[in-house]
Amino acid sequence: MEQTQPHDRQPPTAGSSGSILIGVDLGSHHIRTGAVDQNGKLLDFQREPQQGDTAATSSRAIADQLIAAAGRMIAAHSGVGGIAAIGVALPGLIHHETHRIVNLPNAPGLVGLDLYTEFKNAFGVPIYFENNANAAAFAEMTLGVAKGESDWLYLHIGSGVGAGLVLDGKLRRGKSGFAGEIGHINIDPEGIECPCGSFGCLETVASAPNIVRRTRDRLRKDNTSSLSRLGAVRGFTYDDVIASAKTGDDLAKMMLQRTGFFIGRAVAGVINLLNLSMVAVGGSPAGRAFLVPAIIEETRRRGFPPVRDDCRIVAAELDGEAGVIGAALLAARE
Ligand SMILES: [Zn+2]
């Protein structure tokens, strides 16, 4: 699904004092860590499976694994003395002033821990916690597809659906740091219940688990898809849906297209409100090729013409390293 190698991998280098930034990114199944220079150039990148499940009982294990992963990356890059700051990207809501994790659907037990203080105590360098979509947005605006864009939105389509909003060239977090929750925009009043308590949120159809759920439902009516055979053997994932679409499977292509239409409904509302110049679609790189054309099509159908004609909808440029790079750069700048 994503590259585990950086675009430009180099052997670890001994940094001058305080010049290297460390990024840590908690995904739904993996923890990614990286070392970057002050310009965001990736010097090292590692990805490891998350240990244990994400139930509340294993939150301590996840916290320990995050700290250990950061520690290994620091050790490989000349020790704490050479590290300027550590940024941590998390797939949930981070209160911008208190640095507390307020909501983290994949690992709810982490909400009760003061992970920020644990990082501070463990490493003694500036620590920065950020939402993962915001971190990826910052990486894209620094060295990816959104360089030079002033008003644009980064969309993350993964185990959740999130966004990073940039206005006047600045990442906008709202009052408390919770801006960008496009996944909880209602797109279907008759839709299924969302974990947030509402019904028919974008996330209930466009997150990876919900794309799989909708595809599974559809397979009950149409068993000609290659996913039918896969489903009978071991079940299938969002990556499998994308892989089937790439081989030309009609049902898989249709499911991704319809997902893009749902996302396009929400995007049309957002660009109507904000007159954005760009929407960049992140998440699984292989999935972007299927989602982007459908999002464009639906946005053309539903957006206010002068506004939608002002806005380009494109695939994001960076891969699975975006969260690591963005968190690290934000740690140096905030
Ligand atoms: Zn919701």
Short mmCIF file of C-alpha atoms and ligand atoms in Angstrom, two decimals:
data_model
loop_
_atom_site.label_atom_id
_atom_site.label_comp_id
_atom_site.label_asym_id
_atom_site.label_seq_id
_atom_site.Cartn_x
_atom_site.Cartn_y
_atom_site.Cartn_z
CA MET A 1 0.00 0.00 0.00
CA GLU A 2 2.75 2.41 0.75
CA GLN A 3 6.45 2.58 0.30
CA THR A 4 8.50 1.70 3.29
CA GLN A 5 11.53 3.37 1.80
CA PRO A 6 11.96 7.13 1.60
CA HIS A 7 12.28 8.76 -1.78
CA ASP A 8 15.87 9.58 -1.09
CA ARG A 9 17.28 7.25 1.50
CA GLN A 10 20.66 7.92 2.95
CA PRO A 11 22.65 6.26 5.69
CA PRO A 12 22.09 7.85 9.11
CA THR A 13 24.19 10.96 9.44
CA ALA A 14 25.57 12.45 12.61
CA GLY A 15 23.81 15.79 12.83
CA SER A 16 25.27 18.98 14.10
CA SER A 17 23.87 19.80 17.51
CA GLY A 18 20.12 20.10 17.46
CA SER A 19 19.75 20.05 13.70
CA ILE A 20 17.80 16.84 13.21
CA LEU A 21 14.08 16.51 13.72
CA ILE A 22 12.31 13.29 14.59
CA GLY A 23 8.80 12.47 13.42
CA VAL A 24 6.58 9.70 14.79
CA ASP A 25 3.27 8.76 13.15
CA LEU A 26 0.75 6.38 14.71
CA GLY A 27 -1.32 4.73 11.98
CA SER A 28 -4.13 2.22 12.26
CA HIS A 29 -1.79 -0.79 12.08
CA HIS A 30 1.74 0.62 11.96
CA ILE A 31 4.02 3.07 13.70
CA ARG A 32 6.24 5.08 11.38
CA THR A 33 9.28 7.01 12.48
CA GLY A 34 11.65 9.21 10.58
CA ALA A 35 14.54 11.63 10.90
CA VAL A 36 14.41 14.75 8.75
CA ASP A 37 16.58 17.82 8.36
CA GLN A 38 15.28 21.34 8.87
CA ASN A 39 14.06 21.46 5.26
CA GLY A 40 12.03 18.29 5.64
CA LYS A 41 14.48 16.09 3.73
CA LEU A 42 13.97 12.53 4.92
CA LEU A 43 17.21 11.05 6.26
CA ASP A 44 15.80 7.86 7.66
CA PHE A 45 12.39 6.17 7.69
CA GLN A 46 11.17 3.08 9.50
CA ARG A 47 7.81 1.39 9.71
CA GLU A 48 6.90 -1.27 12.24
CA PRO A 49 3.66 -3.14 12.93
CA GLN A 50 1.73 -1.97 15.94
CA GLN A 51 2.00 -4.56 18.68
CA GLY A 52 -1.11 -6.03 20.19
CA ASP A 53 -4.62 -4.87 19.44
CA THR A 54 -5.92 -1.39 20.02
CA ALA A 55 -8.23 -2.20 22.92
CA ALA A 56 -7.92 -0.03 25.99
CA THR A 57 -5.85 -2.68 27.74
CA SER A 58 -3.09 -2.37 25.20
CA SER A 59 -2.86 1.42 25.24
CA ARG A 60 0.10 1.25 27.59
CA ALA A 61 1.82 -1.05 25.11
CA ILE A 62 1.16 1.35 22.23
CA ALA A 63 2.44 4.30 24.26
CA ASP A 64 5.57 2.37 25.19
CA GLN A 65 6.09 1.32 21.58
CA LEU A 66 5.78 4.93 20.36
CA ILE A 67 8.37 6.11 22.88
CA ALA A 68 10.68 3.17 22.11
CA ALA A 69 10.41 3.78 18.34
CA ALA A 70 11.29 7.46 18.82
CA GLY A 71 14.18 6.44 21.08
CA ARG A 72 15.62 4.09 18.45
CA MET A 73 15.44 6.76 15.77
CA ILE A 74 17.18 9.24 18.09
CA ALA A 75 19.88 6.69 18.95
CA ALA A 76 20.54 6.18 15.24
CA HIS A 77 20.99 9.92 14.76
CA SER A 78 23.66 10.99 17.17
CA GLY A 79 21.75 10.91 20.43
CA VAL A 80 19.38 13.31 22.12
CA GLY A 81 21.95 16.14 21.98
CA GLY A 82 21.72 16.20 18.21
CA ILE A 83 17.95 16.26 18.09
CA ALA A 84 16.18 19.62 17.85
CA ALA A 85 12.60 18.46 18.43
CA ILE A 86 10.21 15.52 18.15
CA GLY A 87 6.83 15.72 16.43
CA VAL A 88 4.17 13.08 16.95
CA ALA A 89 1.25 12.66 14.52
CA LEU A 90 -1.85 10.91 15.86
CA PRO A 91 -5.08 9.89 14.08
CA GLY A 92 -7.37 11.85 16.36
CA LEU A 93 -8.03 15.15 18.06
CA ILE A 94 -5.21 16.87 19.92
CA HIS A 95 -6.05 19.90 22.06
CA HIS A 96 -3.70 22.51 20.70
CA GLU A 97 -2.96 24.29 24.00
CA THR A 98 -2.88 21.41 26.46
CA HIS A 99 -1.37 18.86 24.01
CA ARG A 100 -3.78 16.30 25.43
CA ILE A 101 -5.26 13.62 23.19
CA VAL A 102 -9.01 14.28 23.26
CA ASN A 103 -10.28 11.64 20.82
CA LEU A 104 -8.44 8.70 19.28
CA PRO A 105 -10.83 6.10 17.78
CA ASN A 106 -8.08 3.59 16.92
CA ALA A 107 -6.60 3.56 20.42
CA PRO A 108 -9.10 5.15 22.80
CA GLY A 109 -7.10 4.18 25.87
CA LEU A 110 -4.40 6.70 24.94
CA VAL A 111 -6.88 9.49 25.73
CA GLY A 112 -6.41 8.77 29.41
CA LEU A 113 -2.62 8.96 29.30
CA ASP A 114 -0.52 12.12 29.40
CA LEU A 115 1.61 10.91 26.52
CA TYR A 116 2.93 14.41 25.80
CA THR A 117 4.51 14.68 29.26
CA GLU A 118 5.85 11.14 28.93
CA PHE A 119 7.63 12.14 25.70
CA LYS A 120 8.96 15.31 27.33
CA ASN A 121 10.30 13.39 30.31
CA ALA A 122 11.77 10.65 28.15
CA PHE A 123 13.71 12.88 25.74
CA GLY A 124 14.10 16.39 27.20
CA VAL A 125 13.67 18.15 23.86
CA PRO A 126 10.70 20.17 22.52
CA ILE A 127 7.78 17.85 21.77
CA TYR A 128 4.90 18.61 19.47
CA PHE A 129 1.66 16.61 19.09
CA GLU A 130 -0.50 17.07 16.01
CA ASN A 131 -3.43 15.48 14.21
CA ASN A 132 -2.14 13.22 11.42
CA ALA A 133 -4.05 14.97 8.59
CA ASN A 134 -2.72 18.34 9.73
CA ALA A 135 0.81 16.92 9.83
CA ALA A 136 0.49 15.46 6.32
CA ALA A 137 -0.97 18.76 5.08
CA PHE A 138 2.04 20.61 6.46
CA ALA A 139 4.40 18.21 4.67
CA GLU A 140 2.51 18.67 1.38
CA MET A 141 2.61 22.46 1.65
CA THR A 142 6.30 22.45 2.49
CA LEU A 143 7.63 20.01 -0.09
CA GLY A 144 4.71 18.33 -1.85
CA VAL A 145 1.81 19.11 -4.12
CA ALA A 146 0.67 22.25 -2.27
CA LYS A 147 3.89 24.27 -2.38
CA GLY A 148 2.89 27.88 -2.96
CA GLU A 149 -0.84 27.28 -2.44
CA SER A 150 -2.46 29.76 -0.10
CA ASP A 151 -5.97 28.35 0.43
CA TRP A 152 -6.38 24.62 0.12
CA LEU A 153 -7.53 21.45 1.82
CA TYR A 154 -5.70 18.18 2.41
CA LEU A 155 -7.95 15.12 2.57
CA HIS A 156 -6.87 11.93 4.29
CA ILE A 157 -8.83 8.84 3.27
CA GLY A 158 -7.78 5.94 5.49
CA SER A 159 -9.11 4.16 8.55
CA GLY A 160 -10.79 7.49 9.21
CA VAL A 161 -11.56 10.46 7.00
CA GLY A 162 -9.85 13.67 8.06
CA ALA A 163 -8.63 16.93 6.62
CA GLY A 164 -6.03 19.62 7.09
CA LEU A 165 -7.23 23.12 6.24
CA VAL A 166 -4.83 25.83 5.06
CA LEU A 167 -6.02 29.43 4.71
CA ASP A 168 -3.79 32.41 3.92
CA GLY A 169 -0.85 30.00 3.81
CA LYS A 170 -1.36 28.87 7.41
CA LEU A 171 -2.57 25.58 8.82
CA ARG A 172 -5.89 26.41 10.52
CA ARG A 173 -6.83 24.40 13.55
CA GLY A 174 -9.88 26.25 14.83
CA LYS A 175 -10.47 27.22 18.45
CA SER A 176 -9.03 24.13 20.11
CA GLY A 177 -7.22 22.30 17.33
CA PHE A 178 -10.16 20.21 16.17
CA ALA A 179 -10.78 21.81 12.75
CA GLY A 180 -10.79 19.55 9.71
CA GLU A 181 -13.25 16.85 10.79
CA ILE A 182 -14.72 16.52 7.32
CA GLY A 183 -15.38 12.84 8.08
CA HIS A 184 -18.25 13.91 10.33
CA ILE A 185 -19.97 16.13 7.79
CA ASN A 186 -23.39 14.64 7.13
CA ILE A 187 -23.86 13.46 3.57
CA ASP A 188 -26.85 11.12 4.05
CA PRO A 189 -29.58 11.85 6.61
CA GLU A 190 -30.81 8.26 6.18
CA GLY A 191 -27.33 6.82 6.67
CA ILE A 192 -26.02 4.42 9.28
CA GLU A 193 -24.93 5.44 12.77
CA CYS A 194 -21.46 6.90 13.16
CA PRO A 195 -19.32 6.32 16.27
CA CYS A 196 -19.64 10.09 16.87
CA GLY A 197 -23.34 9.57 17.66
CA SER A 198 -24.73 11.11 14.47
CA PHE A 199 -26.00 9.33 11.38
CA GLY A 200 -24.80 9.34 7.78
CA CYS A 201 -21.44 11.03 8.35
CA LEU A 202 -19.01 10.89 5.40
CA GLU A 203 -16.83 8.52 7.44
CA THR A 204 -19.64 5.94 7.63
CA VAL A 205 -19.21 5.33 3.88
CA ALA A 206 -15.75 6.60 2.92
CA SER A 207 -13.37 5.28 5.58
CA ALA A 208 -11.38 2.15 4.67
CA PRO A 209 -13.39 -0.19 6.96
CA ASN A 210 -16.65 1.22 5.59
CA ILE A 211 -15.51 0.86 1.98
CA VAL A 212 -14.85 -2.81 2.82
CA ARG A 213 -18.25 -3.11 4.53
CA ARG A 214 -20.11 -1.59 1.55
CA THR A 215 -18.18 -3.81 -0.85
CA ARG A 216 -19.02 -6.90 1.20
CA ASP A 217 -22.72 -5.95 1.13
CA ARG A 218 -22.57 -5.48 -2.62
CA LEU A 219 -20.90 -8.86 -3.17
CA ARG A 220 -24.04 -10.52 -1.81
CA LYS A 221 -25.78 -9.33 -4.98
CA ASP A 222 -22.88 -9.69 -7.41
CA ASN A 223 -20.46 -12.59 -6.94
CA THR A 224 -18.61 -12.19 -10.25
CA SER A 225 -15.96 -9.99 -8.64
CA SER A 226 -12.52 -11.39 -7.82
CA LEU A 227 -13.18 -10.06 -4.32
CA SER A 228 -15.88 -12.74 -3.90
CA ARG A 229 -13.27 -15.47 -4.10
CA LEU A 230 -10.89 -13.58 -1.82
CA GLY A 231 -13.69 -12.89 0.65
CA ALA A 232 -14.50 -16.59 0.83
CA VAL A 233 -10.89 -17.48 1.60
CA ARG A 234 -9.63 -14.86 4.04
CA GLY A 235 -11.76 -11.77 3.85
CA PHE A 236 -10.41 -8.66 2.16
CA THR A 237 -9.14 -5.21 3.00
CA TYR A 238 -9.32 -1.73 1.47
CA ASP A 239 -5.96 -2.45 -0.18
CA ASP A 240 -7.50 -5.56 -1.77
CA VAL A 241 -10.38 -3.47 -3.16
CA ILE A 242 -7.86 -1.08 -4.72
CA ALA A 243 -5.73 -3.96 -6.06
CA SER A 244 -8.83 -5.53 -7.67
CA ALA A 245 -9.79 -2.18 -9.21
CA LYS A 246 -6.29 -1.94 -10.68
CA THR A 247 -6.74 -5.30 -12.38
CA GLY A 248 -9.97 -4.00 -13.94
CA ASP A 249 -12.51 -5.57 -11.58
CA ASP A 250 -15.76 -3.71 -12.34
CA LEU A 251 -17.29 -4.01 -8.90
CA ALA A 252 -14.14 -2.79 -7.13
CA LYS A 253 -13.87 0.15 -9.54
CA MET A 254 -17.52 1.01 -8.98
CA MET A 255 -17.15 0.90 -5.18
CA LEU A 256 -14.21 3.31 -5.31
CA GLN A 257 -16.04 5.57 -7.75
CA ARG A 258 -19.09 5.72 -5.49
CA THR A 259 -16.81 6.44 -2.53
CA GLY A 260 -15.37 9.35 -4.52
CA PHE A 261 -18.90 10.62 -5.17
CA PHE A 262 -19.66 10.62 -1.43
CA ILE A 263 -16.42 12.49 -0.73
CA GLY A 264 -17.25 14.92 -3.55
CA ARG A 265 -20.51 15.88 -1.83
CA ALA A 266 -18.63 17.00 1.26
CA VAL A 267 -15.86 18.64 -0.79
CA ALA A 268 -18.41 20.67 -2.78
CA GLY A 269 -19.80 22.09 0.46
CA VAL A 270 -16.35 22.93 1.79
CA ILE A 271 -15.14 24.70 -1.35
CA ASN A 272 -18.41 26.62 -1.67
CA LEU A 273 -17.77 27.97 1.82
CA LEU A 274 -14.06 28.68 1.49
CA ASN A 275 -13.21 29.33 -2.21
CA LEU A 276 -10.19 27.03 -2.13
CA SER A 277 -7.64 26.82 -4.94
CA MET A 278 -6.89 23.15 -4.36
CA VAL A 279 -8.06 19.97 -2.70
CA ALA A 280 -5.30 17.34 -2.41
CA VAL A 281 -6.38 13.75 -1.84
CA GLY A 282 -4.08 11.69 0.41
CA GLY A 283 -4.40 8.28 2.00
CA SER A 284 -3.47 5.11 0.15
CA PRO A 285 -1.54 6.30 -2.94
CA ALA A 286 -2.93 3.51 -5.13
CA GLY A 287 -6.47 4.50 -4.15
CA ARG A 288 -6.00 8.16 -5.13
CA ALA A 289 -6.09 7.33 -8.85
CA PHE A 290 -9.63 5.97 -8.47
CA LEU A 291 -10.98 8.48 -5.96
CA VAL A 292 -9.75 11.72 -7.54
CA PRO A 293 -11.68 11.51 -10.86
CA ALA A 294 -14.89 10.64 -9.02
CA ILE A 295 -14.43 13.47 -6.51
CA ILE A 296 -13.89 15.87 -9.43
CA GLU A 297 -17.02 14.58 -11.18
CA GLU A 298 -19.23 14.94 -8.11
CA THR A 299 -17.79 18.32 -7.18
CA ARG A 300 -18.55 19.56 -10.71
CA ARG A 301 -22.11 18.33 -10.26
CA ARG A 302 -22.68 19.89 -6.86
CA GLY A 303 -20.27 22.80 -6.45
CA PHE A 304 -21.22 26.43 -7.12
CA PRO A 305 -19.79 26.95 -10.63
CA PRO A 306 -17.57 30.03 -10.07
CA VAL A 307 -16.12 28.41 -6.94
CA ARG A 308 -15.66 24.87 -8.24
CA ASP A 309 -14.03 26.23 -11.44
CA ASP A 310 -11.50 28.01 -9.22
CA CYS A 311 -10.47 24.78 -7.49
CA ARG A 312 -8.17 21.99 -8.67
CA ILE A 313 -8.70 18.55 -7.17
CA VAL A 314 -5.51 16.51 -7.31
CA ALA A 315 -3.78 13.51 -5.78
CA ALA A 316 -1.40 14.32 -2.94
CA GLU A 317 2.27 13.81 -3.79
CA LEU A 318 3.80 12.33 -0.66
CA ASP A 319 3.41 8.75 0.45
CA GLY A 320 3.25 7.14 3.90
CA GLU A 321 6.09 9.37 5.08
CA ALA A 322 3.97 12.55 4.96
CA GLY A 323 2.82 12.36 8.60
CA VAL A 324 6.35 11.80 9.87
CA ILE A 325 7.80 14.70 7.87
CA GLY A 326 4.97 17.08 8.72
CA ALA A 327 5.03 16.30 12.45
CA ALA A 328 8.79 16.75 12.55
CA LEU A 329 8.69 20.09 10.71
CA LEU A 330 5.83 21.38 12.85
CA ALA A 331 7.80 20.44 15.98
CA ALA A 332 10.61 22.73 14.81
CA ARG A 333 8.34 25.63 13.94
CA GLU A 334 5.73 25.71 16.67
ZN ZN B 1 -19.66 11.09 12.68
#
